[in-house]
Short mmCIF file of C-alpha atoms in Angstrom, two decimals:
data_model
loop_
_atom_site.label_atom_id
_atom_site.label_comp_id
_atom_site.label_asym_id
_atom_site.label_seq_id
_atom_site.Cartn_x
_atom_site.Cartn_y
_atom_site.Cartn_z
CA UNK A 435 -16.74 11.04 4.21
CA UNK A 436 -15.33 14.76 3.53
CA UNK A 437 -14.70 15.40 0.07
CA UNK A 438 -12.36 18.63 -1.23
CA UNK A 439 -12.30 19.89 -4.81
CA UNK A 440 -8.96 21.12 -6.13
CA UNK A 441 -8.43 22.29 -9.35
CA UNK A 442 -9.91 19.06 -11.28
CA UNK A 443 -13.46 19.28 -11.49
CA UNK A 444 -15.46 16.25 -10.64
CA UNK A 445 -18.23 17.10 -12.63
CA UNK A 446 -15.83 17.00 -15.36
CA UNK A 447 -16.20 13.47 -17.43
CA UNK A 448 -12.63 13.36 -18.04
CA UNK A 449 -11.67 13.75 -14.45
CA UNK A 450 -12.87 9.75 -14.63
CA UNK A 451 -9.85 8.92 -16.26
CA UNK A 452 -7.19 10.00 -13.99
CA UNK A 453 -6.48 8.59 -10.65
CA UNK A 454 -8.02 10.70 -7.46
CA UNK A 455 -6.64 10.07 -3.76
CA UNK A 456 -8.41 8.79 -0.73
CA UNK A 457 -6.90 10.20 2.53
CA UNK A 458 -7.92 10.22 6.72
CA UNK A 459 -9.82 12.71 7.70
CA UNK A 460 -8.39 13.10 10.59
CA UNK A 461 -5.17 14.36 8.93
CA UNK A 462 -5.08 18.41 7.99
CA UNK A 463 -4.97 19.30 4.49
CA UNK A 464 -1.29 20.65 4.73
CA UNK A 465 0.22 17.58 6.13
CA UNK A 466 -1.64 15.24 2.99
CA UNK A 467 -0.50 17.37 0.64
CA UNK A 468 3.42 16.90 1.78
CA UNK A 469 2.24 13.11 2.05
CA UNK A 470 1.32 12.92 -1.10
CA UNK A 471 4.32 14.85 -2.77
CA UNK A 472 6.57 12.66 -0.56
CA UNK A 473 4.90 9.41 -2.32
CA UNK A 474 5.33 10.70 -5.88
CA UNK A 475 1.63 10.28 -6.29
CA UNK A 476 0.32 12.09 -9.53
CA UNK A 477 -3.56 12.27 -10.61
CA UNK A 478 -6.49 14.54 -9.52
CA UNK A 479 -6.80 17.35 -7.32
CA UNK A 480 -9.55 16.15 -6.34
CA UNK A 481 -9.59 14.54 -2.69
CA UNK A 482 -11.26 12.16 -0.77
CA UNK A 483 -11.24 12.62 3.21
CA UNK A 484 -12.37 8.74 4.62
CA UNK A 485 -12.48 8.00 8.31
CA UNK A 486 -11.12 4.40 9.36
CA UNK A 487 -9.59 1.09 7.39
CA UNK A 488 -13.41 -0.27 7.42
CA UNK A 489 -14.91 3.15 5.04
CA UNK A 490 -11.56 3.29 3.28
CA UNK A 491 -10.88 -0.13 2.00
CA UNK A 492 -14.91 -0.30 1.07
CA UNK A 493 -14.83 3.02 -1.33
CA UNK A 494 -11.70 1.33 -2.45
CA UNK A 495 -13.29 -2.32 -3.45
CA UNK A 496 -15.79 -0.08 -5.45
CA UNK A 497 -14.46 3.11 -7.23
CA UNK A 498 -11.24 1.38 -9.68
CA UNK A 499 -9.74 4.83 -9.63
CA UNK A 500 -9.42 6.03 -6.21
CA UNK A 501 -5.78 5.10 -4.31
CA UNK A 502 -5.56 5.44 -0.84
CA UNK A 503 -2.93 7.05 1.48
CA UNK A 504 -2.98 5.46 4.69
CA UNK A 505 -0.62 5.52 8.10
CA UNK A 506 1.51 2.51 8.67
CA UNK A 507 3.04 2.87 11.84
CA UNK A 508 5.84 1.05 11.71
CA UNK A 509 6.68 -0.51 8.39
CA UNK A 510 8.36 -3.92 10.06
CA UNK A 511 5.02 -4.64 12.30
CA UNK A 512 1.96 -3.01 10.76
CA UNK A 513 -1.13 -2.88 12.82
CA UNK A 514 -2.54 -6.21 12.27
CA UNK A 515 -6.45 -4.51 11.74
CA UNK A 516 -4.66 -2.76 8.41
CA UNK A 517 -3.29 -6.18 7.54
CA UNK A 518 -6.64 -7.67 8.08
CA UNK A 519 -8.61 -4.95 6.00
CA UNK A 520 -5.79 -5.24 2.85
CA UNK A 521 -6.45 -9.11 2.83
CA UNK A 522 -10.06 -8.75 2.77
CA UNK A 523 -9.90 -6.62 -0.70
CA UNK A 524 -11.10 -8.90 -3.65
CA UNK A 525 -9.68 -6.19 -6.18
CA UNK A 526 -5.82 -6.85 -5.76
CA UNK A 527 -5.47 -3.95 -3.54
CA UNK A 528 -2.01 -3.82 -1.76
CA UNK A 529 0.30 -0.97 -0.32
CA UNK A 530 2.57 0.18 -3.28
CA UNK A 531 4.72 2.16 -2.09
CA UNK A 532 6.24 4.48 1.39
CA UNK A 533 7.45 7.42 2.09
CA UNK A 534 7.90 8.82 6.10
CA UNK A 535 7.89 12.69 7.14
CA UNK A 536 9.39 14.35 9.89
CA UNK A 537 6.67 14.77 12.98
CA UNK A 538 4.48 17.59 11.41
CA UNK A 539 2.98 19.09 14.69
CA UNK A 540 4.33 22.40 16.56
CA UNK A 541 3.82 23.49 20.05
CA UNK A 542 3.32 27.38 19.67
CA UNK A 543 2.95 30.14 22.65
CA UNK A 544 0.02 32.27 21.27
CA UNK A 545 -0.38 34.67 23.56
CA UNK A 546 2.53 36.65 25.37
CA UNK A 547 0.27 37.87 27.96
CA UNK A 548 -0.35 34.91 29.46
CA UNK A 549 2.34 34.36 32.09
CA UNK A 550 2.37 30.84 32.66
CA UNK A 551 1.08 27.97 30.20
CA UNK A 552 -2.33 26.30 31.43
CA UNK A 553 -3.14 24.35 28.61
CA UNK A 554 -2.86 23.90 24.80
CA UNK A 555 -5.54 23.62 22.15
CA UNK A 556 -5.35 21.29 19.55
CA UNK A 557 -7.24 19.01 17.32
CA UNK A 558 -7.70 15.37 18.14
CA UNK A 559 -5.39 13.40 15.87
CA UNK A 560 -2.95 15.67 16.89
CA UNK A 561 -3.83 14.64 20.78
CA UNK A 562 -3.48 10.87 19.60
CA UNK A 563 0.19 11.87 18.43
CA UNK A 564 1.28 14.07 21.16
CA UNK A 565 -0.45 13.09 24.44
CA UNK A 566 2.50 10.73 25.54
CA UNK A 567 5.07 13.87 25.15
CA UNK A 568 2.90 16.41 26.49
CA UNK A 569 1.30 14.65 29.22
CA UNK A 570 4.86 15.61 30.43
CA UNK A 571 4.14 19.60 30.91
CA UNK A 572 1.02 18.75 33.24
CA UNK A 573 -0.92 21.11 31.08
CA UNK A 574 -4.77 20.98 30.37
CA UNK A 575 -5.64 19.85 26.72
CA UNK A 576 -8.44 21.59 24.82
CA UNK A 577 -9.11 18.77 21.97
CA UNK A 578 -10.94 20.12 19.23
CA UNK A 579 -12.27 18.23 16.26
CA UNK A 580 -9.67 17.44 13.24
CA UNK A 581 -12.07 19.43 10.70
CA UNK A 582 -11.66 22.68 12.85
CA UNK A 583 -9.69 25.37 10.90
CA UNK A 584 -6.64 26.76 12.07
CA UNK A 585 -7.67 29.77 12.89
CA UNK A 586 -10.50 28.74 15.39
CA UNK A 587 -7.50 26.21 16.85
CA UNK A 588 -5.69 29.17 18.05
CA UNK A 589 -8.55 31.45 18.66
CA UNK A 590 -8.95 29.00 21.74
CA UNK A 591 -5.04 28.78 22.26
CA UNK A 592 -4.79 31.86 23.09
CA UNK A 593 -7.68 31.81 25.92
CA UNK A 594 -5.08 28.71 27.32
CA UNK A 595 -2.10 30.47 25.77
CA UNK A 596 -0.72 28.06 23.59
CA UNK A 597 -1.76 25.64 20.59
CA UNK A 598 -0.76 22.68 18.27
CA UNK A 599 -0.49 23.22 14.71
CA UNK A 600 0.86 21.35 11.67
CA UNK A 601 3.86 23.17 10.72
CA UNK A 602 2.56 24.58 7.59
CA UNK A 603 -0.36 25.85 9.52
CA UNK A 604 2.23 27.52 12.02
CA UNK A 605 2.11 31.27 9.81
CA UNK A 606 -0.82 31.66 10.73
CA UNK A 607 -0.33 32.15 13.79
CA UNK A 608 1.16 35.56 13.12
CA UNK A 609 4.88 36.66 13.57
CA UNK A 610 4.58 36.88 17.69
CA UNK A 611 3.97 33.37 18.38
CA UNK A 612 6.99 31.19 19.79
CA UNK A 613 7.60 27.55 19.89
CA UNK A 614 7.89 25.76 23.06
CA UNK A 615 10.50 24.12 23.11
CA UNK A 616 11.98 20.56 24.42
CA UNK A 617 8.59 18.77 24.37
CA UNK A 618 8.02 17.63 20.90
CA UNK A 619 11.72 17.93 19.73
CA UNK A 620 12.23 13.71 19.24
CA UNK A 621 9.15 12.56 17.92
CA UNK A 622 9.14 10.13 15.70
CA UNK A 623 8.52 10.84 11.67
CA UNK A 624 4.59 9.44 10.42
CA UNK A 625 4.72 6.89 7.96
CA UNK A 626 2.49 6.64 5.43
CA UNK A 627 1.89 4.12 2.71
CA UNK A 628 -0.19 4.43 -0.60
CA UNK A 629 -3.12 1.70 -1.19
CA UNK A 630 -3.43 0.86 -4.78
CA UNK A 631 -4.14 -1.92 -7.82
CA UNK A 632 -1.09 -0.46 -9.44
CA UNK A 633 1.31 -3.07 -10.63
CA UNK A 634 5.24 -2.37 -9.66
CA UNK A 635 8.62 -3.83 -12.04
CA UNK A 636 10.83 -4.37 -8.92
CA UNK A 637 12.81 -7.32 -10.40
CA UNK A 638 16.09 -7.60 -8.89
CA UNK A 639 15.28 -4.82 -6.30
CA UNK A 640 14.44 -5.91 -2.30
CA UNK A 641 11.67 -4.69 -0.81
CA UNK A 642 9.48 -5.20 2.18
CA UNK A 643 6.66 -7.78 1.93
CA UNK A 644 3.58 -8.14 3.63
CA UNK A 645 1.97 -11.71 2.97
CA UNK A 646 -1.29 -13.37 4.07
CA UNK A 647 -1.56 -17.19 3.91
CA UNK A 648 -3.55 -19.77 4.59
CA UNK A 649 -4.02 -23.86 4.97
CA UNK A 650 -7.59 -25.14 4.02
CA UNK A 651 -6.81 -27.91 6.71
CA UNK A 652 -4.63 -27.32 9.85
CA UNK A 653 -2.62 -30.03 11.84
CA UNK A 654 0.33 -29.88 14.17
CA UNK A 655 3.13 -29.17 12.19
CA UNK A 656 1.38 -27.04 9.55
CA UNK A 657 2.55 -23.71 9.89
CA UNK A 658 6.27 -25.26 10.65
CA UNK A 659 6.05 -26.41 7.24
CA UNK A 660 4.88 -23.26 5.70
CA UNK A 661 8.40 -21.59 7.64
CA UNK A 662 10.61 -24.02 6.17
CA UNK A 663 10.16 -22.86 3.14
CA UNK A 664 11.06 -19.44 3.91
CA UNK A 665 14.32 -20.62 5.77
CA UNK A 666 14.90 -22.45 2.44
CA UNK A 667 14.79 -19.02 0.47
CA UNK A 668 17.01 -17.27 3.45
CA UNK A 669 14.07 -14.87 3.89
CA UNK A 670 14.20 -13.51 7.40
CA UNK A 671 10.72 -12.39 8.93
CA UNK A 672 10.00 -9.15 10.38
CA UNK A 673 6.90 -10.25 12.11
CA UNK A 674 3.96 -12.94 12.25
CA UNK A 675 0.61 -12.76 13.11
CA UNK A 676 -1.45 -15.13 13.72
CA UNK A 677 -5.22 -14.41 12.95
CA UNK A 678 -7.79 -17.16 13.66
CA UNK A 679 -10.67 -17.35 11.66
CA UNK A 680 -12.58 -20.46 13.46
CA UNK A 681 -10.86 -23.60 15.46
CA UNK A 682 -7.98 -24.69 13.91
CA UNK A 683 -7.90 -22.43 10.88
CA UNK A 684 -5.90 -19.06 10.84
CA UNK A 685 -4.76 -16.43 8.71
CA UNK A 686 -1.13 -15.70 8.90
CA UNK A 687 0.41 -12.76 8.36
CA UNK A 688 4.26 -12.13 7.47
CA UNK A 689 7.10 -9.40 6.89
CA UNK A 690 10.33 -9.80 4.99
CA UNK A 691 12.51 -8.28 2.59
CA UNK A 692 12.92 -9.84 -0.48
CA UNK A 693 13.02 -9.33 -4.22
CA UNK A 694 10.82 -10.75 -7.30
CA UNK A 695 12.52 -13.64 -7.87
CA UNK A 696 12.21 -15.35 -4.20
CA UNK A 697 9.01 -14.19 -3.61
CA UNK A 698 7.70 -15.57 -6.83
CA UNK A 699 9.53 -18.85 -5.98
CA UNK A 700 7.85 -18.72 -2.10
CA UNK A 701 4.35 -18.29 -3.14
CA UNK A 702 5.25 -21.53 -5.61
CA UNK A 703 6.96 -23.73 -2.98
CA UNK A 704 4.17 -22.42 -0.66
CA UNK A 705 1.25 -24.07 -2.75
CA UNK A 706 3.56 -27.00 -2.94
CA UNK A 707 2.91 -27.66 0.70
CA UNK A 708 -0.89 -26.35 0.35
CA UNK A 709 -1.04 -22.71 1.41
CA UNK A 710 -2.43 -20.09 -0.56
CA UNK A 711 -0.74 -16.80 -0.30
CA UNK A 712 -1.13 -13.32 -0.87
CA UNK A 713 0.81 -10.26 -1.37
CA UNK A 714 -0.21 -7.38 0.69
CA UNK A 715 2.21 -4.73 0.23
CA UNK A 716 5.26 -4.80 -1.63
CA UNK A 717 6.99 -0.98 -1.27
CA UNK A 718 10.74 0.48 -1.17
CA UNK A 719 11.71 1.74 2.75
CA UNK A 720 13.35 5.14 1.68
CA UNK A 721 16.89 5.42 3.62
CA UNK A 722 15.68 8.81 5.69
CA UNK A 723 12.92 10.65 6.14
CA UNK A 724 11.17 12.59 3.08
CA UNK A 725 12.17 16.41 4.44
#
């Protein structure tokens, strides 16, 4: 767990009464602050740097005012281990709301006098985003740990003569680095989501849902059942997961769009035919990428 102080104290016993933000670690400070500022999130300075859905969603379960910001991937077929992790939460926790950002990570030439590229430094979440595209140049990768400052990350870029940096990161540099170009040009924008209690007044509005449900006893024909009465509603689904828990019992897991009003008359006609349900996330898909 890495903790950073901002400007909100947390010795402070008012800083208990406003809201503070969980966020991965692995993630450089520049690119959670335009996260957060994307997601409209107000509350403390004060941050909290968590590694993995399994340390996250426990600090969550226990400190009532702590949100998370988390990556989704992609918001119409979530990783099923973040799916798994909201559903175990006995607080209410849920994914409130999205926002996406343009791919945050530069490929900079550090060093003129090196003629010809042999590899690129750069920290490891970075590597998890990039190695597909650059595995393309046939360079050698220097990974470095996500907590190493920027400045160390291009001390060693310019032994290789070039490093990746977030693009806020990318002054520091200095004014003779250059971007190499055509590698990372199409990436595709991060998505992140914020975890929270908070309750949302969407009536009327459609949104993407994420539900978990379940059948205490399983037969053939069960889960058809459970379908039917989203084809009732004309809710569409974006994916399904099935999770088992032991023989013949599962959790499922759904996506769809749909506003208050059908998914408060799904959960209903869902009990009817004895499923529980619950709402995992319930969020807005902006129409383009936060700049």
């Amino acid at each position: 767990m890495t903790l950073t102080p901002g400007s909100t104290s947390p010795g402070n016993p008012m800083a208990l009464l406003v809201r503070s933000l969980a966020h991965p670690s692995t993630d450089p400070p520049t690119l959670v602050s335009r996260a957060r500022a994307a997601l409209e999130w107000q509350g403390s300075d004060f941050l909290v740097g968590l590694q993995g859905y399994g340390e996250l969603m426990d600090t969550l379960e226990v400190t009532a005012d702590l949100d998370a910001l988390v990556r989704l991937g992609d918001p119409t077929s979530p990783p099923l281990r973040l799916l798994r992790a909201i559903n175990a939460s006995a607080t209410g926790l849920r994914v409130t709301r999205m926002a996406t950002l343009p791919s945050p990570w530069r490929w900079l030439r550090v060093d003129e006098s090196v003629a010809d590229l042999s590899g690129v430094a750069l920290r490891q979440q970075a590597y998890a985003d990039l190695v597909g595209a650059l595995g393309r140049a046939g360079l050698t990768f220097r990974v470095l740990a996500d907590d190493t400052p920027v400045e160390e990350v291009l001390a060693v870029g310019r032994s290789l003569g070039s490093a990746v940096v977030d693009l806020d990161e990318v002054d520091a540099a200095g004014p003779d680095a250059q971007p190499v170009a055509g590698f990372l040009d199409d990436l595709d924008p991060l998505t992140y989501g914020l975890i929270s209690r908070e309750e949302r007044d969407s009536a009327g509005a459609v949104d993407v849902v994420w539900l978990s449900m379940r059948a205490p006893l399983e037969s053939a024909g069960t889960l058809m059942q459970a379908l039917e009465k989203f084809s009732a509603l004309g809710l569409n689904l974006d994916f399904l997961h099935s999770d088992p828990l032991e023989p013949e019992q599962h959790d499922f897991y759904l996506g769809f769009r749909s506003g208050a009003d059908n998914l408060s008359a799904l959960q209903t006609a869902l009990a009817e035919v004895h499923f529980t349900s619950r709402v995992l996330a319930w969020f807005r898909i902006p129409s383009e990428p936060t700049p």
